[in-house]
GROMACS .gro file of C-alpha atoms in nm:
model
  281
    1UNK     CA    1   0.000   0.000   0.000
    2UNK     CA    2   0.106   0.358  -0.059
    3UNK     CA    3   0.235   0.546   0.241
    4UNK     CA    4  -0.012   0.808   0.364
    5UNK     CA    5   0.094   1.158   0.466
    6UNK     CA    6  -0.161   1.380   0.641
    7UNK     CA    7  -0.136   1.754   0.572
    8UNK     CA    8  -0.329   1.937   0.844
    9UNK     CA    9  -0.446   2.276   0.722
   10UNK     CA   10  -0.287   2.190   0.390
   11UNK     CA   11  -0.536   2.355   0.154
   12UNK     CA   12  -0.322   2.669   0.116
   13UNK     CA   13  -0.039   2.733  -0.128
   14UNK     CA   14   0.237   2.549   0.058
   15UNK     CA   15   0.018   2.252   0.148
   16UNK     CA   16  -0.116   2.208  -0.205
   17UNK     CA   17   0.236   2.226  -0.346
   18UNK     CA   18   0.355   1.957  -0.104
   19UNK     CA   19   0.048   1.739  -0.173
   20UNK     CA   20   0.122   1.745  -0.546
   21UNK     CA   21   0.488   1.668  -0.476
   22UNK     CA   22   0.392   1.374  -0.254
   23UNK     CA   23   0.167   1.238  -0.529
   24UNK     CA   24   0.453   1.247  -0.775
   25UNK     CA   25   0.668   1.062  -0.521
   26UNK     CA   26   0.413   0.780  -0.493
   27UNK     CA   27   0.254   0.880  -0.161
   28UNK     CA   28  -0.112   0.920  -0.073
   29UNK     CA   29  -0.181   1.278   0.038
   30UNK     CA   30  -0.469   1.354   0.277
   31UNK     CA   31  -0.548   1.719   0.349
   32UNK     CA   32  -0.737   1.814   0.665
   33UNK     CA   33  -0.944   2.118   0.572
   34UNK     CA   34  -1.216   2.339   0.715
   35UNK     CA   35  -1.393   2.287   0.384
   36UNK     CA   36  -1.599   1.987   0.279
   37UNK     CA   37  -1.465   1.632   0.255
   38UNK     CA   38  -1.395   1.528  -0.104
   39UNK     CA   39  -1.156   1.357  -0.342
   40UNK     CA   40  -1.002   1.589  -0.601
   41UNK     CA   41  -0.723   1.524  -0.849
   42UNK     CA   42  -0.594   1.225  -0.656
   43UNK     CA   43  -0.589   1.405  -0.319
   44UNK     CA   44  -0.828   1.324  -0.034
   45UNK     CA   45  -0.976   1.617   0.159
   46UNK     CA   46  -1.122   1.548   0.504
   47UNK     CA   47  -1.313   1.808   0.706
   48UNK     CA   48  -1.187   1.917   1.048
   49UNK     CA   49  -1.212   2.230   1.259
   50UNK     CA   50  -0.855   2.229   1.388
   51UNK     CA   51  -0.950   2.191   1.753
   52UNK     CA   52  -1.191   1.898   1.799
   53UNK     CA   53  -1.125   1.522   1.792
   54UNK     CA   54  -1.351   1.357   1.532
   55UNK     CA   55  -1.329   1.000   1.407
   56UNK     CA   56  -1.349   1.112   1.043
   57UNK     CA   57  -1.003   1.270   1.052
   58UNK     CA   58  -0.846   1.092   1.350
   59UNK     CA   59  -0.859   0.762   1.157
   60UNK     CA   60  -0.638   0.923   0.890
   61UNK     CA   61  -0.367   0.984   1.152
   62UNK     CA   62  -0.367   0.624   1.275
   63UNK     CA   63  -0.144   0.423   1.042
   64UNK     CA   64  -0.016   0.726   0.853
   65UNK     CA   65   0.353   0.760   0.768
   66UNK     CA   66   0.378   1.126   0.869
   67UNK     CA   67   0.187   1.443   0.960
   68UNK     CA   68   0.275   1.788   0.831
   69UNK     CA   69   0.089   2.070   1.008
   70UNK     CA   70   0.031   2.395   0.818
   71UNK     CA   71  -0.262   2.513   1.031
   72UNK     CA   72  -0.272   2.876   1.139
   73UNK     CA   73  -0.462   3.193   1.061
   74UNK     CA   74  -0.264   3.403   0.815
   75UNK     CA   75  -0.051   3.680   0.967
   76UNK     CA   76  -0.114   3.889   0.655
   77UNK     CA   77  -0.381   4.096   0.828
   78UNK     CA   78  -0.417   4.395   1.054
   79UNK     CA   79  -0.321   4.303   1.408
   80UNK     CA   80  -0.651   4.379   1.580
   81UNK     CA   81  -0.719   4.216   1.918
   82UNK     CA   82  -0.947   3.957   1.756
   83UNK     CA   83  -0.697   3.873   1.483
   84UNK     CA   84  -0.412   3.841   1.735
   85UNK     CA   85  -0.618   3.598   1.942
   86UNK     CA   86  -0.711   3.391   1.636
   87UNK     CA   87  -0.352   3.384   1.509
   88UNK     CA   88  -0.232   3.234   1.838
   89UNK     CA   89  -0.527   3.003   1.906
   90UNK     CA   90  -0.531   2.850   1.557
   91UNK     CA   91  -0.168   2.744   1.594
   92UNK     CA   92  -0.176   2.618   1.951
   93UNK     CA   93  -0.513   2.442   1.921
   94UNK     CA   94  -0.410   2.247   1.612
   95UNK     CA   95  -0.086   2.127   1.771
   96UNK     CA   96  -0.270   2.018   2.085
   97UNK     CA   97  -0.538   1.820   1.902
   98UNK     CA   98  -0.293   1.657   1.660
   99UNK     CA   99  -0.073   1.552   1.953
  100UNK     CA  100  -0.377   1.395   2.116
  101UNK     CA  101  -0.463   1.209   1.795
  102UNK     CA  102  -0.107   1.074   1.773
  103UNK     CA  103  -0.117   0.958   2.135
  104UNK     CA  104  -0.444   0.772   2.069
  105UNK     CA  105  -0.310   0.599   1.755
  106UNK     CA  106  -0.242   0.226   1.764
  107UNK     CA  107   0.003   0.282   1.477
  108UNK     CA  108   0.130   0.640   1.518
  109UNK     CA  109   0.313   0.822   1.237
  110UNK     CA  110   0.692   0.804   1.249
  111UNK     CA  111   0.726   1.179   1.185
  112UNK     CA  112   0.536   1.495   1.281
  113UNK     CA  113   0.659   1.799   1.086
  114UNK     CA  114   0.542   2.143   1.195
  115UNK     CA  115   0.555   2.441   0.958
  116UNK     CA  116   0.690   2.739   1.154
  117UNK     CA  117   0.837   3.080   1.074
  118UNK     CA  118   1.165   3.270   1.067
  119UNK     CA  119   0.973   3.560   1.223
  120UNK     CA  120   1.097   3.435   1.561
  121UNK     CA  121   1.418   3.634   1.497
  122UNK     CA  122   1.228   3.961   1.468
  123UNK     CA  123   1.361   4.250   1.260
  124UNK     CA  124   1.735   4.205   1.225
  125UNK     CA  125   2.015   4.237   0.972
  126UNK     CA  126   2.241   4.011   1.179
  127UNK     CA  127   2.305   3.665   1.041
  128UNK     CA  128   2.072   3.422   1.219
  129UNK     CA  129   2.129   3.049   1.240
  130UNK     CA  130   1.903   2.823   1.446
  131UNK     CA  131   2.071   2.927   1.772
  132UNK     CA  132   2.053   3.304   1.718
  133UNK     CA  133   1.877   3.523   1.974
  134UNK     CA  134   1.505   3.578   1.930
  135UNK     CA  135   1.363   3.921   1.861
  136UNK     CA  136   1.071   4.094   2.028
  137UNK     CA  137   0.717   4.195   1.938
  138UNK     CA  138   0.392   4.015   1.862
  139UNK     CA  139   0.517   3.798   1.573
  140UNK     CA  140   0.811   3.677   1.782
  141UNK     CA  141   0.582   3.594   2.073
  142UNK     CA  142   0.356   3.392   1.842
  143UNK     CA  143   0.652   3.190   1.714
  144UNK     CA  144   0.787   3.128   2.064
  145UNK     CA  145   0.450   3.000   2.189
  146UNK     CA  146   0.418   2.791   1.870
  147UNK     CA  147   0.754   2.620   1.919
  148UNK     CA  148   0.708   2.573   2.293
  149UNK     CA  149   0.372   2.404   2.233
  150UNK     CA  150   0.515   2.174   1.967
  151UNK     CA  151   0.806   2.058   2.183
  152UNK     CA  152   0.619   2.065   2.515
  153UNK     CA  153   0.601   1.688   2.511
  154UNK     CA  154   0.789   1.405   2.344
  155UNK     CA  155   0.600   1.154   2.131
  156UNK     CA  156   0.777   0.821   2.194
  157UNK     CA  157   0.733   0.674   1.844
  158UNK     CA  158   0.716   0.996   1.643
  159UNK     CA  159   1.003   1.226   1.544
  160UNK     CA  160   0.923   1.595   1.579
  161UNK     CA  161   1.062   1.844   1.326
  162UNK     CA  162   0.995   2.218   1.316
  163UNK     CA  163   1.076   2.398   0.987
  164UNK     CA  164   1.106   2.776   1.025
  165UNK     CA  165   1.003   2.865   0.671
  166UNK     CA  166   1.141   3.168   0.489
  167UNK     CA  167   1.008   3.367   0.191
  168UNK     CA  168   0.894   3.076  -0.030
  169UNK     CA  169   0.890   3.148  -0.403
  170UNK     CA  170   0.659   2.937  -0.619
  171UNK     CA  171   0.448   2.953  -0.932
  172UNK     CA  172   0.089   3.077  -0.927
  173UNK     CA  173   0.085   3.205  -0.570
  174UNK     CA  174   0.281   3.216  -0.249
  175UNK     CA  175   0.508   3.501  -0.153
  176UNK     CA  176   0.580   3.590  -0.516
  177UNK     CA  177   0.218   3.667  -0.609
  178UNK     CA  178   0.187   4.016  -0.452
  179UNK     CA  179   0.529   4.119  -0.587
  180UNK     CA  180   0.434   4.022  -0.942
  181UNK     CA  181   0.112   4.220  -0.913
  182UNK     CA  182   0.296   4.531  -0.794
  183UNK     CA  183   0.557   4.504  -1.069
  184UNK     CA  184   0.285   4.463  -1.332
  185UNK     CA  185   0.148   4.805  -1.233
  186UNK     CA  186   0.488   4.971  -1.216
  187UNK     CA  187   0.504   4.966  -0.834
  188UNK     CA  188   0.809   4.745  -0.792
  189UNK     CA  189   1.020   4.990  -0.594
  190UNK     CA  190   1.193   4.949  -0.261
  191UNK     CA  191   1.005   4.962   0.070
  192UNK     CA  192   1.153   5.177   0.346
  193UNK     CA  193   1.533   5.181   0.334
  194UNK     CA  194   1.551   4.879   0.102
  195UNK     CA  195   1.831   4.741   0.320
  196UNK     CA  196   1.615   4.492   0.514
  197UNK     CA  197   1.692   4.130   0.428
  198UNK     CA  198   1.468   3.869   0.265
  199UNK     CA  199   1.551   3.508   0.346
  200UNK     CA  200   1.410   3.340   0.035
  201UNK     CA  201   1.394   2.988  -0.104
  202UNK     CA  202   1.250   2.815  -0.410
  203UNK     CA  203   0.946   2.590  -0.360
  204UNK     CA  204   1.138   2.296  -0.507
  205UNK     CA  205   1.389   2.325  -0.224
  206UNK     CA  206   1.117   2.370   0.037
  207UNK     CA  207   0.942   2.055  -0.082
  208UNK     CA  208   1.275   1.873  -0.066
  209UNK     CA  209   1.316   1.993   0.295
  210UNK     CA  210   0.972   1.858   0.380
  211UNK     CA  211   1.060   1.523   0.221
  212UNK     CA  212   1.388   1.500   0.415
  213UNK     CA  213   1.198   1.580   0.735
  214UNK     CA  214   0.940   1.313   0.656
  215UNK     CA  215   1.174   1.039   0.537
  216UNK     CA  216   1.512   1.095   0.702
  217UNK     CA  217   1.520   0.959   1.057
  218UNK     CA  218   1.819   1.181   1.138
  219UNK     CA  219   1.603   1.493   1.109
  220UNK     CA  220   1.475   1.608   1.447
  221UNK     CA  221   1.432   1.941   1.622
  222UNK     CA  222   1.430   2.291   1.472
  223UNK     CA  223   1.562   2.391   1.127
  224UNK     CA  224   1.577   2.723   0.943
  225UNK     CA  225   1.400   2.630   0.618
  226UNK     CA  226   1.544   2.895   0.393
  227UNK     CA  227   1.797   2.942   0.115
  228UNK     CA  228   2.170   2.986   0.150
  229UNK     CA  229   2.188   3.343   0.014
  230UNK     CA  230   1.954   3.603   0.172
  231UNK     CA  231   1.925   3.928  -0.026
  232UNK     CA  232   1.821   4.282   0.060
  233UNK     CA  233   1.479   4.419  -0.022
  234UNK     CA  234   1.642   4.643  -0.283
  235UNK     CA  235   1.812   4.346  -0.448
  236UNK     CA  236   1.489   4.152  -0.459
  237UNK     CA  237   1.246   4.331  -0.694
  238UNK     CA  238   1.251   4.618  -0.448
  239UNK     CA  239   0.922   4.542  -0.281
  240UNK     CA  240   0.757   4.323  -0.025
  241UNK     CA  241   0.408   4.459   0.017
  242UNK     CA  242   0.091   4.275   0.106
  243UNK     CA  243  -0.232   4.466   0.062
  244UNK     CA  244  -0.438   4.524   0.380
  245UNK     CA  245  -0.162   4.380   0.596
  246UNK     CA  246   0.012   4.509   0.903
  247UNK     CA  247   0.270   4.768   0.784
  248UNK     CA  248   0.550   4.599   0.979
  249UNK     CA  249   0.543   4.307   0.732
  250UNK     CA  250   0.679   4.531   0.457
  251UNK     CA  251   0.942   4.705   0.670
  252UNK     CA  252   1.096   4.422   0.871
  253UNK     CA  253   1.358   4.178   0.750
  254UNK     CA  254   1.579   3.895   0.868
  255UNK     CA  255   1.907   3.756   0.744
  256UNK     CA  256   1.874   3.384   0.814
  257UNK     CA  257   2.083   3.088   0.709
  258UNK     CA  258   1.999   2.713   0.715
  259UNK     CA  259   2.299   2.600   0.920
  260UNK     CA  260   2.152   2.272   1.046
  261UNK     CA  261   2.028   2.171   0.702
  262UNK     CA  262   2.372   2.234   0.553
  263UNK     CA  263   2.537   2.048   0.842
  264UNK     CA  264   2.321   1.746   0.758
  265UNK     CA  265   2.420   1.760   0.392
  266UNK     CA  266   2.106   1.910   0.239
  267UNK     CA  267   2.164   1.993  -0.129
  268UNK     CA  268   1.996   2.303  -0.268
  269UNK     CA  269   1.866   2.310  -0.623
  270UNK     CA  270   1.853   2.692  -0.628
  271UNK     CA  271   2.107   2.915  -0.454
  272UNK     CA  272   2.096   3.208  -0.698
  273UNK     CA  273   1.794   3.438  -0.682
  274UNK     CA  274   1.797   3.530  -1.053
  275UNK     CA  275   1.802   3.164  -1.154
  276UNK     CA  276   1.513   3.089  -0.919
  277UNK     CA  277   1.305   3.379  -1.056
  278UNK     CA  278   1.381   3.279  -1.416
  279UNK     CA  279   1.244   2.933  -1.340
  280UNK     CA  280   0.927   3.071  -1.183
  281UNK     CA  281   0.836   3.372  -1.396
   0.00000   0.00000   0.00000
């Protein structure tokens, strides 16, 4: 039988990209979604609410090869009190309920991969590997609570991997979409000083990182899931703007490197930004 990988909250851009990649690799991909249960294009969608145990989705966890959790309200919004509460709750609730489902499994998955964020380093131009100091502010606090919840307990038969994902560049969506729209209307200039860093990576490399985390038993703990060569805002198209988002998203930056991935021999397909953009655009 094909190995089954469950993608919790995987109906967004990153989850769909990984589901398609898993299909091509011969896996069965199951996406837990707040939408309706269905089978589409060889991918199974199962309804869940991200906080309640229900047999319909719990049975997908039992006997699965791995879980990848993408669940979390988007941070691309204004940070009102309600939005802040939902951003935190959506992340912590999903981790808690997935942990419970794993504990109840007679055949638990051998890997639980959690999609996290490089935002834990705050706004900094300093080079940040996995052990760099954390920043401050709301986004940092969210990431700290996220990671603490994920590693608050050890699952005896399940490896736990946290990928702090950078600025992922892919076709037809993702981080590149708003930049392409701005450039199309002649708005591709720098934001603020233009000196803030963007820690970018190509979706092909991100999918490869997910596969290593799923398949390689040596992967465990926290990894900076980003490319080897961060660039400044000015070097990258000159803009990182998301409409109707908190202004800090366009003005902050971080200069992160994937030290642990490199130490474990991860091979990047794309290390040059121009080559990555030529492939995607």
